[in-house]
JSON list of C-alpha atoms and ligand atoms in Angstrom, two decimals:
[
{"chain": "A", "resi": 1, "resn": "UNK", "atom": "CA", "xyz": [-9.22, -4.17, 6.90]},
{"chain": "A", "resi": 2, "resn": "UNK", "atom": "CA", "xyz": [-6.93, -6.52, 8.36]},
{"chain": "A", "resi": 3, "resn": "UNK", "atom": "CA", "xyz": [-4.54, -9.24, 6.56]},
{"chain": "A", "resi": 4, "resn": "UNK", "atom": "CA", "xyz": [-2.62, -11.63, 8.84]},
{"chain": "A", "resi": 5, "resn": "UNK", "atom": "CA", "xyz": [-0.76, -14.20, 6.79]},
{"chain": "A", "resi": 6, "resn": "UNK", "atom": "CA", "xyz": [0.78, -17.88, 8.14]},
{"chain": "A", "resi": 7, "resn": "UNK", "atom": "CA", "xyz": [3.66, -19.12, 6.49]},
{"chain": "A", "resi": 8, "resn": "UNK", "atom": "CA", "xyz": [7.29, -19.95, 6.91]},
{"chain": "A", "resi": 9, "resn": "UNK", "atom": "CA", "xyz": [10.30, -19.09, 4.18]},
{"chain": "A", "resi": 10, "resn": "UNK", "atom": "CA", "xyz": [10.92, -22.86, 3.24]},
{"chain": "A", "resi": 11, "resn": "UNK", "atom": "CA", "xyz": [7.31, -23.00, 2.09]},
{"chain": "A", "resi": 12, "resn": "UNK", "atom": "CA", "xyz": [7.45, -21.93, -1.64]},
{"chain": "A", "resi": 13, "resn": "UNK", "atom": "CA", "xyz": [3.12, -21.77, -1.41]},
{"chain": "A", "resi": 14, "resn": "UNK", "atom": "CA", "xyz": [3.88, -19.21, 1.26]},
{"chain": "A", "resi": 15, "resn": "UNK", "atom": "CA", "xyz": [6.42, -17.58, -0.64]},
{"chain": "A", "resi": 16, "resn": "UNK", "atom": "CA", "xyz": [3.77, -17.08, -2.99]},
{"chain": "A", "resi": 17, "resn": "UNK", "atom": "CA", "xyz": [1.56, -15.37, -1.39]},
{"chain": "A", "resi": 18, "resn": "UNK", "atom": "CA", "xyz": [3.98, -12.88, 0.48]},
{"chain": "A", "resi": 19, "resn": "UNK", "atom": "CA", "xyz": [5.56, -12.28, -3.13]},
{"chain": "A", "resi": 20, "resn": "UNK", "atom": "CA", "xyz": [1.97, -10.86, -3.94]},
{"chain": "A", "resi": 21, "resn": "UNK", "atom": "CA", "xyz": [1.06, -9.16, -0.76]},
{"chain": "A", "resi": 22, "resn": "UNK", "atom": "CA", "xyz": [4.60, -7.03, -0.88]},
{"chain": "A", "resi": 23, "resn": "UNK", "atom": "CA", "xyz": [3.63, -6.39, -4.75]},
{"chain": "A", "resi": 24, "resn": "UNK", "atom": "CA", "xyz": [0.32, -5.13, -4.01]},
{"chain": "A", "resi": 25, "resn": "UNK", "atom": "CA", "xyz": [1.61, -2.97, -1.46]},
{"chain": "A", "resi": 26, "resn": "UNK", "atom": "CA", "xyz": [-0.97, -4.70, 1.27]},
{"chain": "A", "resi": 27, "resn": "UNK", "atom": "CA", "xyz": [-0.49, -3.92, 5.08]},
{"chain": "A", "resi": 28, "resn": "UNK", "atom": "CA", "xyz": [-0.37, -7.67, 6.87]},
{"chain": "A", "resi": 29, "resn": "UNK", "atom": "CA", "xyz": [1.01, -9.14, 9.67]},
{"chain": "A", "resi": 30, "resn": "UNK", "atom": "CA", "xyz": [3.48, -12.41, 9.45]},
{"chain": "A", "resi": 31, "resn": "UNK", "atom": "CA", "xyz": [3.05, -15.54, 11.00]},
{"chain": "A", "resi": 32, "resn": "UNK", "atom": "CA", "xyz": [5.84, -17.43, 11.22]},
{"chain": "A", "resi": 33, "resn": "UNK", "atom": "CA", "xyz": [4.61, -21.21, 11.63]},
{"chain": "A", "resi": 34, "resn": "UNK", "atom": "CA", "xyz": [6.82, -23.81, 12.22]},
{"chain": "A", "resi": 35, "resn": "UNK", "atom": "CA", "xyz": [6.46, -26.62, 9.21]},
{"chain": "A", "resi": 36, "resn": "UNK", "atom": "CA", "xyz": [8.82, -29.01, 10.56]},
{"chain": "A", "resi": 37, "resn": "UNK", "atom": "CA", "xyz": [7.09, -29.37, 13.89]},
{"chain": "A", "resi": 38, "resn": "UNK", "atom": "CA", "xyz": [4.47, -31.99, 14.35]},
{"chain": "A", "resi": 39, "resn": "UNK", "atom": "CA", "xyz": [1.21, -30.85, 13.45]},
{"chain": "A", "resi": 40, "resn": "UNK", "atom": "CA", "xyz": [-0.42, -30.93, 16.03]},
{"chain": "A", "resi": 41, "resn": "UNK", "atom": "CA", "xyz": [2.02, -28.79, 18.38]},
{"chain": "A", "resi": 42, "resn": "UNK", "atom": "CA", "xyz": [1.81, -25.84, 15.83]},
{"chain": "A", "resi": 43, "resn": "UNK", "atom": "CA", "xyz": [0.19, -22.87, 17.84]},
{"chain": "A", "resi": 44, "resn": "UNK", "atom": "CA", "xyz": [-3.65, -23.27, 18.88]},
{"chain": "A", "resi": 45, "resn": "UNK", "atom": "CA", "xyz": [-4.17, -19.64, 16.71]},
{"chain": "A", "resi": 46, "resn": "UNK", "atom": "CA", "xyz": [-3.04, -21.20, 13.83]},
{"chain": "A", "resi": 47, "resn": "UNK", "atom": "CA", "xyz": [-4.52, -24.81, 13.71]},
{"chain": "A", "resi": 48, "resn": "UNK", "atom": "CA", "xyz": [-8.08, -22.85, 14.50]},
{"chain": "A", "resi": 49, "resn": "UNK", "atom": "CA", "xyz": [-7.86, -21.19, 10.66]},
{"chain": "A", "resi": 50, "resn": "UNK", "atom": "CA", "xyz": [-5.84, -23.45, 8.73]},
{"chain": "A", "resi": 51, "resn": "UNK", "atom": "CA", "xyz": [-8.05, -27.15, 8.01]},
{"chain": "A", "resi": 52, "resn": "UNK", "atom": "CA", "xyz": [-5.23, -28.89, 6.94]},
{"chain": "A", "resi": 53, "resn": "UNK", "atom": "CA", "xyz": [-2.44, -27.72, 9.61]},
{"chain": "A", "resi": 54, "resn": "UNK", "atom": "CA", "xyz": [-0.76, -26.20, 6.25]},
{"chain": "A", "resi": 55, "resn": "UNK", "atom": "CA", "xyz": [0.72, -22.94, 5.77]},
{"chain": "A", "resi": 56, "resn": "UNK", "atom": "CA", "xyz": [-0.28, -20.77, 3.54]},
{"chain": "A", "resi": 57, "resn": "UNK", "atom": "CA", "xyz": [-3.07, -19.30, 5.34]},
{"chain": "A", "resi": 58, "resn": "UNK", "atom": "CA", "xyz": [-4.31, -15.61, 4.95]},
{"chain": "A", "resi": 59, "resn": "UNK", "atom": "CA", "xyz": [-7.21, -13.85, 7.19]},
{"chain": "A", "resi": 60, "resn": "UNK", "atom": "CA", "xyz": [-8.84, -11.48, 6.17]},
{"chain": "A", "resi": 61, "resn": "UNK", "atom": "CA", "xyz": [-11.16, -9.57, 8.55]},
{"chain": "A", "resi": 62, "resn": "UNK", "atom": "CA", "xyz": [-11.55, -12.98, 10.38]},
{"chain": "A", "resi": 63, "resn": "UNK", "atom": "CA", "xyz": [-12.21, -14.82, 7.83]},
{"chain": "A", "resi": 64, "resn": "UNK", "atom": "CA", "xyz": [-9.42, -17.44, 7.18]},
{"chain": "A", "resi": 65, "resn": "UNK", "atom": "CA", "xyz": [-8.38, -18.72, 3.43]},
{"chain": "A", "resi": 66, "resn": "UNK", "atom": "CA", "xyz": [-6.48, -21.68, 2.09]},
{"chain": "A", "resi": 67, "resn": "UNK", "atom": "CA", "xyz": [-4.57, -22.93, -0.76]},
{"chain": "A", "resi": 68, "resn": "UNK", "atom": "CA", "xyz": [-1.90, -20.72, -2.27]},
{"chain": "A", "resi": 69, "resn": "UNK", "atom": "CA", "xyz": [-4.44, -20.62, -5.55]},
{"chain": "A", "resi": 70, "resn": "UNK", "atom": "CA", "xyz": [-7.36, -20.01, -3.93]},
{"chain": "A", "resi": 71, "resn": "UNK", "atom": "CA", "xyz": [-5.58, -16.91, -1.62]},
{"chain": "A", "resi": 72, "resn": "UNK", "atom": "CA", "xyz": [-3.72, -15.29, -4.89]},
{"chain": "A", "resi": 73, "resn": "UNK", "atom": "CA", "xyz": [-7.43, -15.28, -6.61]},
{"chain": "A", "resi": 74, "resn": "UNK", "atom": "CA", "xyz": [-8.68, -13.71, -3.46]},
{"chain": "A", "resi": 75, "resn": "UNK", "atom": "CA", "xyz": [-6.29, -10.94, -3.43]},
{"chain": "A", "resi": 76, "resn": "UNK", "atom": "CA", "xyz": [-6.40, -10.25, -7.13]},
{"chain": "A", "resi": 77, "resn": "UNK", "atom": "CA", "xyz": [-9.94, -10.02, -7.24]},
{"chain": "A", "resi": 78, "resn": "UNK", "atom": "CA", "xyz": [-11.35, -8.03, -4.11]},
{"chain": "A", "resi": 79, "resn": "UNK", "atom": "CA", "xyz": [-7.96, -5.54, -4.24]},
{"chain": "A", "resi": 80, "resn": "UNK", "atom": "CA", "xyz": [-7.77, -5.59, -7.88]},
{"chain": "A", "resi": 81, "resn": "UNK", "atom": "CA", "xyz": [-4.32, -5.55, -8.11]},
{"chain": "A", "resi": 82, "resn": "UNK", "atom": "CA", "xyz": [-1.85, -8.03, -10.01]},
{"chain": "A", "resi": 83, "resn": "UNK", "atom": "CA", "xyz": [-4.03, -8.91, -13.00]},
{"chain": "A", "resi": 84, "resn": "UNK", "atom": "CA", "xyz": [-7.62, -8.94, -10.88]},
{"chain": "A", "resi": 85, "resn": "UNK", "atom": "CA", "xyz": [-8.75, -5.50, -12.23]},
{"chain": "A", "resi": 86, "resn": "UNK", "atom": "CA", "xyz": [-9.76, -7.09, -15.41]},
{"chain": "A", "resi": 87, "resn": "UNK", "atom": "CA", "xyz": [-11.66, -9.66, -16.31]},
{"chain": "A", "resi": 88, "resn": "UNK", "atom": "CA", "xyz": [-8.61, -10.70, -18.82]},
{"chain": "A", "resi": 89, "resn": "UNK", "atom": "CA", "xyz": [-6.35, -10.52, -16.18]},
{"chain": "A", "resi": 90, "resn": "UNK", "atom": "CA", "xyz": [-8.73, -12.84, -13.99]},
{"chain": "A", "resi": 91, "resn": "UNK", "atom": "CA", "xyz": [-9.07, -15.16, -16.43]},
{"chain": "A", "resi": 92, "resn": "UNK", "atom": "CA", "xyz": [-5.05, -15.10, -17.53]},
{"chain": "A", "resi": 93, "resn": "UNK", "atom": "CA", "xyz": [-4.11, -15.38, -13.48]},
{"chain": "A", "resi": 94, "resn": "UNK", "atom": "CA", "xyz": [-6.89, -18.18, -13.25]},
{"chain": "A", "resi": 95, "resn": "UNK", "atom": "CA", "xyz": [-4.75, -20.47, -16.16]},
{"chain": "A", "resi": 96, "resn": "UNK", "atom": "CA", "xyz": [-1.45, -19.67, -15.17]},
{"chain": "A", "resi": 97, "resn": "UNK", "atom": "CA", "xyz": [-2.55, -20.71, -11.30]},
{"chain": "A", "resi": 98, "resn": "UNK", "atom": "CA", "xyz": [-3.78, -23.70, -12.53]},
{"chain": "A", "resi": 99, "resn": "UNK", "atom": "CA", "xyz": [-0.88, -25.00, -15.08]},
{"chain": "A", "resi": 100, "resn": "UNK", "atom": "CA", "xyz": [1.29, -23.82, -12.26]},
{"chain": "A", "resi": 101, "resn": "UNK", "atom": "CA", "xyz": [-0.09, -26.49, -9.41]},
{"chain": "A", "resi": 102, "resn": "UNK", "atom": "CA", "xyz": [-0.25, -29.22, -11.95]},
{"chain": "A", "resi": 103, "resn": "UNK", "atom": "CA", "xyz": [3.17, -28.39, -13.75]},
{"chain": "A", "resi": 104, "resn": "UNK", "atom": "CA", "xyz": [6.00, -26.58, -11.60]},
{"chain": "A", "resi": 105, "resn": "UNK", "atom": "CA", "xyz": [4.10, -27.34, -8.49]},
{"chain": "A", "resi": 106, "resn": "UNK", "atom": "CA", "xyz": [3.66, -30.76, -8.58]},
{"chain": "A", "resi": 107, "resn": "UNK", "atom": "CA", "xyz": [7.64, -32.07, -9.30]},
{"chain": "A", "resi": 108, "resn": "UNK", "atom": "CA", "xyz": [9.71, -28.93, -7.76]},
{"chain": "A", "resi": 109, "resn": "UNK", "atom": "CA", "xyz": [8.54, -29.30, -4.38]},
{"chain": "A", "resi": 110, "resn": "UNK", "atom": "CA", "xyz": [9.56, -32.50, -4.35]},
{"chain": "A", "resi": 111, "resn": "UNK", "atom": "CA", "xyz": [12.84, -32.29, -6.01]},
{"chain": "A", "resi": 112, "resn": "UNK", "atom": "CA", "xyz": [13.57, -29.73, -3.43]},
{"chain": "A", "resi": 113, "resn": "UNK", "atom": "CA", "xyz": [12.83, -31.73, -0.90]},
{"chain": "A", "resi": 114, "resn": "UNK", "atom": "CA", "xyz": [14.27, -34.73, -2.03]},
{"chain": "A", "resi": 115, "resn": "UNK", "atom": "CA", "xyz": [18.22, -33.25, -1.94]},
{"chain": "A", "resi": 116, "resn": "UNK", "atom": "CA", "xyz": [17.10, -31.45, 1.62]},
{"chain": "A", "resi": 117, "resn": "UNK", "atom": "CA", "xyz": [20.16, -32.09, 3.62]},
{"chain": "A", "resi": 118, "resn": "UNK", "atom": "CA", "xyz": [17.92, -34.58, 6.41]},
{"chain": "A", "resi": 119, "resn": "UNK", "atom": "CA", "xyz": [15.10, -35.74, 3.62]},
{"chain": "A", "resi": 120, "resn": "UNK", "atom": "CA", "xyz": [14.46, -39.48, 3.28]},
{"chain": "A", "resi": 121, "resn": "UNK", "atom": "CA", "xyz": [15.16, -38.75, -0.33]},
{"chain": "A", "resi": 122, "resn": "UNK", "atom": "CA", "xyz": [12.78, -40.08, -3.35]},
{"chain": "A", "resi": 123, "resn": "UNK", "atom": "CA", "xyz": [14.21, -43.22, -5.15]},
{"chain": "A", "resi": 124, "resn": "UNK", "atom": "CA", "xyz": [16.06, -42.29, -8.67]},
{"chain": "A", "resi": 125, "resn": "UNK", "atom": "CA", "xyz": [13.12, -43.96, -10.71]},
{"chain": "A", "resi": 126, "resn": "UNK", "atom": "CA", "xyz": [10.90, -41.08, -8.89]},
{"chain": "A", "resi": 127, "resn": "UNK", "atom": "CA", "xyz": [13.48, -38.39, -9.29]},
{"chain": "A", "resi": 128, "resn": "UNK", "atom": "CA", "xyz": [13.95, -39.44, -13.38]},
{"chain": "A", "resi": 129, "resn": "UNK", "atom": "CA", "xyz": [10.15, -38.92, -13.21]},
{"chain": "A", "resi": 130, "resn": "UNK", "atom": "CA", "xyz": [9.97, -35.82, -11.99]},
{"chain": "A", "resi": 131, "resn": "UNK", "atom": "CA", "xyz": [12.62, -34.53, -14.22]},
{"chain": "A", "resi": 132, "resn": "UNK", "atom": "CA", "xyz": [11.56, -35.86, -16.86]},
{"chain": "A", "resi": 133, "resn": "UNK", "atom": "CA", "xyz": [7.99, -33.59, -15.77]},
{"chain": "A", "resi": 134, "resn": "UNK", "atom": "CA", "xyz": [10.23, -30.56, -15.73]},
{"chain": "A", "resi": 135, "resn": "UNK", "atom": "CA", "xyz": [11.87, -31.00, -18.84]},
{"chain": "A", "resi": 136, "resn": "UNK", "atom": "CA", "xyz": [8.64, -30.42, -20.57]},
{"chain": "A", "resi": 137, "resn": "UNK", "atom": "CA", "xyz": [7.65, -27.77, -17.93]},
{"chain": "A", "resi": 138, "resn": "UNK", "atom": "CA", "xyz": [10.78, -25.48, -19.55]},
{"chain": "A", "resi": 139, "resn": "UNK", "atom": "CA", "xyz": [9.49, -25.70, -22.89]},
{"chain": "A", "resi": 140, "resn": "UNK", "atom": "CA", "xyz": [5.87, -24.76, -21.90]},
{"chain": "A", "resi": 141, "resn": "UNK", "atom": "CA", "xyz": [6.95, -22.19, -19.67]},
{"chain": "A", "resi": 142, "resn": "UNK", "atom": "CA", "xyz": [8.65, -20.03, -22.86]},
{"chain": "A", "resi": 143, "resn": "UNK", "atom": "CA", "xyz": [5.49, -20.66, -24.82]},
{"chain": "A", "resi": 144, "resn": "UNK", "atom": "CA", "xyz": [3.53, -19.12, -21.73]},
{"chain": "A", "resi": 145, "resn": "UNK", "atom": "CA", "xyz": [5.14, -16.52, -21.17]},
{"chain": "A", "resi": 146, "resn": "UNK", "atom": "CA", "xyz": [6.01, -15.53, -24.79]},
{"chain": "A", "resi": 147, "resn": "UNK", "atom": "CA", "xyz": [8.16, -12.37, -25.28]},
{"chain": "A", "resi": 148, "resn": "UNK", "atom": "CA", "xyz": [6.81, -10.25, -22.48]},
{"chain": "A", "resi": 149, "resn": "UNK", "atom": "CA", "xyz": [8.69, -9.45, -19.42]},
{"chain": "A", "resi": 150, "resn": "UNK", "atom": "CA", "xyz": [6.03, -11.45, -16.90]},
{"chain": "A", "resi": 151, "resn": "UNK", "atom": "CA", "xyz": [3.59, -13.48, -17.53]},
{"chain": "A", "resi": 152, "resn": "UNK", "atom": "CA", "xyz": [0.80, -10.97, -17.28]},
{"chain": "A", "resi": 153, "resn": "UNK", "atom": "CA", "xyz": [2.74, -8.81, -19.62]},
{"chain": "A", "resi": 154, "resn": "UNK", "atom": "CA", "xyz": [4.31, -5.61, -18.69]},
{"chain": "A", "resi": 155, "resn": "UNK", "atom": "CA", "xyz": [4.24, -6.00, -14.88]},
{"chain": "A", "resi": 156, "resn": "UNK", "atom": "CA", "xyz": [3.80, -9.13, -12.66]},
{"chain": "A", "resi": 157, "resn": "UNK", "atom": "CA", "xyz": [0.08, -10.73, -11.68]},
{"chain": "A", "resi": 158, "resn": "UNK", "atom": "CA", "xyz": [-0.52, -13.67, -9.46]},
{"chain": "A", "resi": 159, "resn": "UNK", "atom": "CA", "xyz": [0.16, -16.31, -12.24]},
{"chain": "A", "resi": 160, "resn": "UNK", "atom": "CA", "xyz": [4.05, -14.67, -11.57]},
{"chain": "A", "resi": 161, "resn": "UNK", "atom": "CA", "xyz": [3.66, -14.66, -7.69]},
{"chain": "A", "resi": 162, "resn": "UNK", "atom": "CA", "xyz": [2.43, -18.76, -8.16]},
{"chain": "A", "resi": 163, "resn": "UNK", "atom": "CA", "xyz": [5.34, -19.58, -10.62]},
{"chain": "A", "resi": 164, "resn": "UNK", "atom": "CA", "xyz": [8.57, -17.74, -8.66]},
{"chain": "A", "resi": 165, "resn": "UNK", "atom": "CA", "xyz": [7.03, -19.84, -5.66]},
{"chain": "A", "resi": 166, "resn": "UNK", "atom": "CA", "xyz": [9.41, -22.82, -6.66]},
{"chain": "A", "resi": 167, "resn": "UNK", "atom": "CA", "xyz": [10.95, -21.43, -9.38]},
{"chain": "A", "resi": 168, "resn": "UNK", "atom": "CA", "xyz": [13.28, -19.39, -6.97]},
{"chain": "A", "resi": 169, "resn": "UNK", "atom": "CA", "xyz": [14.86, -22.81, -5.68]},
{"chain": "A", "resi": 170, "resn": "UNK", "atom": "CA", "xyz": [15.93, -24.47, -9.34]},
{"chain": "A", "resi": 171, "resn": "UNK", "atom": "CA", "xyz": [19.36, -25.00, -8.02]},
{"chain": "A", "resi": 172, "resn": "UNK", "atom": "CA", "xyz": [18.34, -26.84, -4.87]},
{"chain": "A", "resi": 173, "resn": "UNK", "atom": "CA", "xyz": [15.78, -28.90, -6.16]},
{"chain": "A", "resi": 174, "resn": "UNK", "atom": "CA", "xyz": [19.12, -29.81, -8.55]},
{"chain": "A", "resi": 175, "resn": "UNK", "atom": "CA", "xyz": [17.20, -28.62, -11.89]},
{"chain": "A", "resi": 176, "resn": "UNK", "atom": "CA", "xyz": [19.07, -25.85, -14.44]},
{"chain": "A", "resi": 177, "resn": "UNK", "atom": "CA", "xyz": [16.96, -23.34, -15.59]},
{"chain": "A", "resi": 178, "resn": "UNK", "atom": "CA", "xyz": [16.14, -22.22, -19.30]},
{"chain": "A", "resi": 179, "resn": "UNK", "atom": "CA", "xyz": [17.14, -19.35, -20.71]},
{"chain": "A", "resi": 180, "resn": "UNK", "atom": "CA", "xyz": [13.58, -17.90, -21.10]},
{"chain": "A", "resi": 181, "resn": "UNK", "atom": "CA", "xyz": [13.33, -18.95, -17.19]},
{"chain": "A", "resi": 182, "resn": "UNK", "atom": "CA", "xyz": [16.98, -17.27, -16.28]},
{"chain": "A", "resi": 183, "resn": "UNK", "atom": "CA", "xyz": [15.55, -13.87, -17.93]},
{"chain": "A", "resi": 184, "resn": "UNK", "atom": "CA", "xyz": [12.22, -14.00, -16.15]},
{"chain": "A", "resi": 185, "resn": "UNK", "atom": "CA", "xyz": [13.80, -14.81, -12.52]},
{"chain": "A", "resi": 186, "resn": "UNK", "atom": "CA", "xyz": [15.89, -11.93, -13.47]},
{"chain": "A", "resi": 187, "resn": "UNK", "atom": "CA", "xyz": [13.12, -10.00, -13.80]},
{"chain": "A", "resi": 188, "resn": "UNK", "atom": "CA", "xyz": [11.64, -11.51, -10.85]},
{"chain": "A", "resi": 189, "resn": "UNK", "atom": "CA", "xyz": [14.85, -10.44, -8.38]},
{"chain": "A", "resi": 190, "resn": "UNK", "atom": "CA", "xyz": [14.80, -6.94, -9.79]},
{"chain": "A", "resi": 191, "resn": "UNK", "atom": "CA", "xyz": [11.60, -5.89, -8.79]},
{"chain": "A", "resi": 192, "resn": "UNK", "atom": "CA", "xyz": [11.50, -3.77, -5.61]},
{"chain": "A", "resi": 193, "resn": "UNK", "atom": "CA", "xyz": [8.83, -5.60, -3.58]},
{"chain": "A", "resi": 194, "resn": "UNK", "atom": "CA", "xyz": [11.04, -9.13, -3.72]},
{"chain": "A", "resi": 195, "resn": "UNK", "atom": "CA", "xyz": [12.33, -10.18, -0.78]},
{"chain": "A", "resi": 196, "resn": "UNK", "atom": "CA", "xyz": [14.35, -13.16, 0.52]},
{"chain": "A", "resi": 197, "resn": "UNK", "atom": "CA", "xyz": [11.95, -15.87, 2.06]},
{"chain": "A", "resi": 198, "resn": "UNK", "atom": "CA", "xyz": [13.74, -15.53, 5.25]},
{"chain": "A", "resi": 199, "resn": "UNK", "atom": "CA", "xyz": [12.76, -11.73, 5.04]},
{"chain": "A", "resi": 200, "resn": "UNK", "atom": "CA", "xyz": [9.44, -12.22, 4.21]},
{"chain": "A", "resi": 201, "resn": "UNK", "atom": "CA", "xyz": [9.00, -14.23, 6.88]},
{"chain": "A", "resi": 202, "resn": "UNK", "atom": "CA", "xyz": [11.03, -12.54, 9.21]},
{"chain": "A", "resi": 203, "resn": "UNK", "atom": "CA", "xyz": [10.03, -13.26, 13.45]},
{"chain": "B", "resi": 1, "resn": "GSH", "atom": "N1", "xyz": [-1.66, -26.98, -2.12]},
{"chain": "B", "resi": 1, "resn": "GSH", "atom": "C1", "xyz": [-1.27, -26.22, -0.94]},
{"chain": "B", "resi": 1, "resn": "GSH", "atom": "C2", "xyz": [0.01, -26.81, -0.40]},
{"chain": "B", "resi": 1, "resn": "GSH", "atom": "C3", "xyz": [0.28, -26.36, 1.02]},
{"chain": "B", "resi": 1, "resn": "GSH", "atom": "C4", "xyz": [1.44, -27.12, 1.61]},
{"chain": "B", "resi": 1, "resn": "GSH", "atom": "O1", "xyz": [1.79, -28.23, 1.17]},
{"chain": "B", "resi": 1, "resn": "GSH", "atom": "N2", "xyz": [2.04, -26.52, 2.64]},
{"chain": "B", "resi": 1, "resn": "GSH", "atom": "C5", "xyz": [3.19, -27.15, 3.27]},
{"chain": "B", "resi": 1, "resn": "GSH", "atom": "C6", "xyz": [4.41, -26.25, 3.17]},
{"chain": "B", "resi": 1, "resn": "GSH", "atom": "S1", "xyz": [4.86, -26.00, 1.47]},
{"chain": "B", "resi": 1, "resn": "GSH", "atom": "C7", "xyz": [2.91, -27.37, 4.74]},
{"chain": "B", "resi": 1, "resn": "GSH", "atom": "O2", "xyz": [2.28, -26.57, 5.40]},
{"chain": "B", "resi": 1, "resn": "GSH", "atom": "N3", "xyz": [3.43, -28.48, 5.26]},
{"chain": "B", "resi": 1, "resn": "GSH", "atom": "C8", "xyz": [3.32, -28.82, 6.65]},
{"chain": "B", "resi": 1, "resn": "GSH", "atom": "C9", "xyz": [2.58, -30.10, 6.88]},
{"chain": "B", "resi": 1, "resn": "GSH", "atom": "O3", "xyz": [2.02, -30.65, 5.91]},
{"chain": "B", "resi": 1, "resn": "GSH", "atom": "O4", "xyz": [2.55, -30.55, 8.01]},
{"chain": "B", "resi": 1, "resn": "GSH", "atom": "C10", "xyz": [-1.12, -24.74, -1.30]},
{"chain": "B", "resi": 1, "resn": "GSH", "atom": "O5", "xyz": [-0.98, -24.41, -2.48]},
{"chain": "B", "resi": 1, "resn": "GSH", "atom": "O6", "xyz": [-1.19, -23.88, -0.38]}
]
């Protein structure tokens, strides 16, 4: 078996998917793809498995997967590790994947990369929008995760490898984080598989 994973450490979708990889304790090579380039000059290797020119992008066995969602349900389920070796924790990872790309994924990302040093910015009626998003994000993120340490419960599944994927950059996408949220990315740092992104992506 063979895992070769694209990404690059400013990619929080990447991020995601190394988190879980390290957790799981699965063997893979690292890609490094550079997301600033111009699409099309990003190496020949990696525009032939990745439709969209996006990172992240995980092989396995030849057989090339997309979408940070899609590739956390894939490892779950046929390694059975971080929620997938129930159908419970299936089914939990499946909901917390899916609040997480419409909620947390859809305005961090850009509040991030609206205060990027460089970035053409978003105007303020955009930015007001977007925190306004998050703002209701913090409250349903406590009733989520309720009183457990992770969102799977005891120890961290994929809906917890999706979530810290922007979650780990609150200060520079200019956002404070709750207390619920400041105890969970506590948690989060703590746990001996987490890495910086630079070091998960290291070249
Ligand atoms: N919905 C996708 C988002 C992927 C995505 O937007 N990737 C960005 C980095 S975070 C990328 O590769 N950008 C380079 C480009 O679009 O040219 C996922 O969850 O994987």
């Amino acid at each position: 078996m063979t895992l070769q994973l694209y990404g690059h450490p400013d990619s929080g979708h990447a991020c995601k998917v190394a988190l879980a990889l390290a957790l799981a304790d699965l063997d893979h090579q690292v890609t490094r793809v550079d997301i600033w380039a111009a699409p099309d000059t990003r190496p020949a290797d990696f525009l032939a498995v990745s439709p969209l020119a996006e990172v992240p992008v995980l092989v396995i066995d030849g057989q090339p997967i997309f979408q940070s969602g899609a590739i956390l349900m894939e490892i779950a389920q046929q390694f059975a590790v971080l929620g997938g070796d129930t159908s419970e924790g299936r089914r939990r990872g499946r909901e917390l994947l899916m609040w997480e790309a419409n909620r947390i994924g859809m305005c961090l990302p850009q509040l991030k990369e609206a205060r990027r040093p460089g970035s053409a910015g978003l105007p303020p009626e955009v930015i007001g929008w977007l925190e306004a998003r998050y703002t209701v994000d913090c409250v349903n993120f406590a009733r989520l995760k309720g009183d457990a340490p992770f969102f799977h419960g005891d120890t961290p599944g994929i809906g917890d490898c999706a979530i810290w994927g922007y979650t780990q950059w609150l200060a520079e996408a200019g956002v404070a984080p709750t207390q619920p949220m400041a105890d969970w990315l506590d948690n989060m740092r703590a746990l001996e598989a987490m890495k910086t992104p630079d070091a998960f992506f290291a070249v």
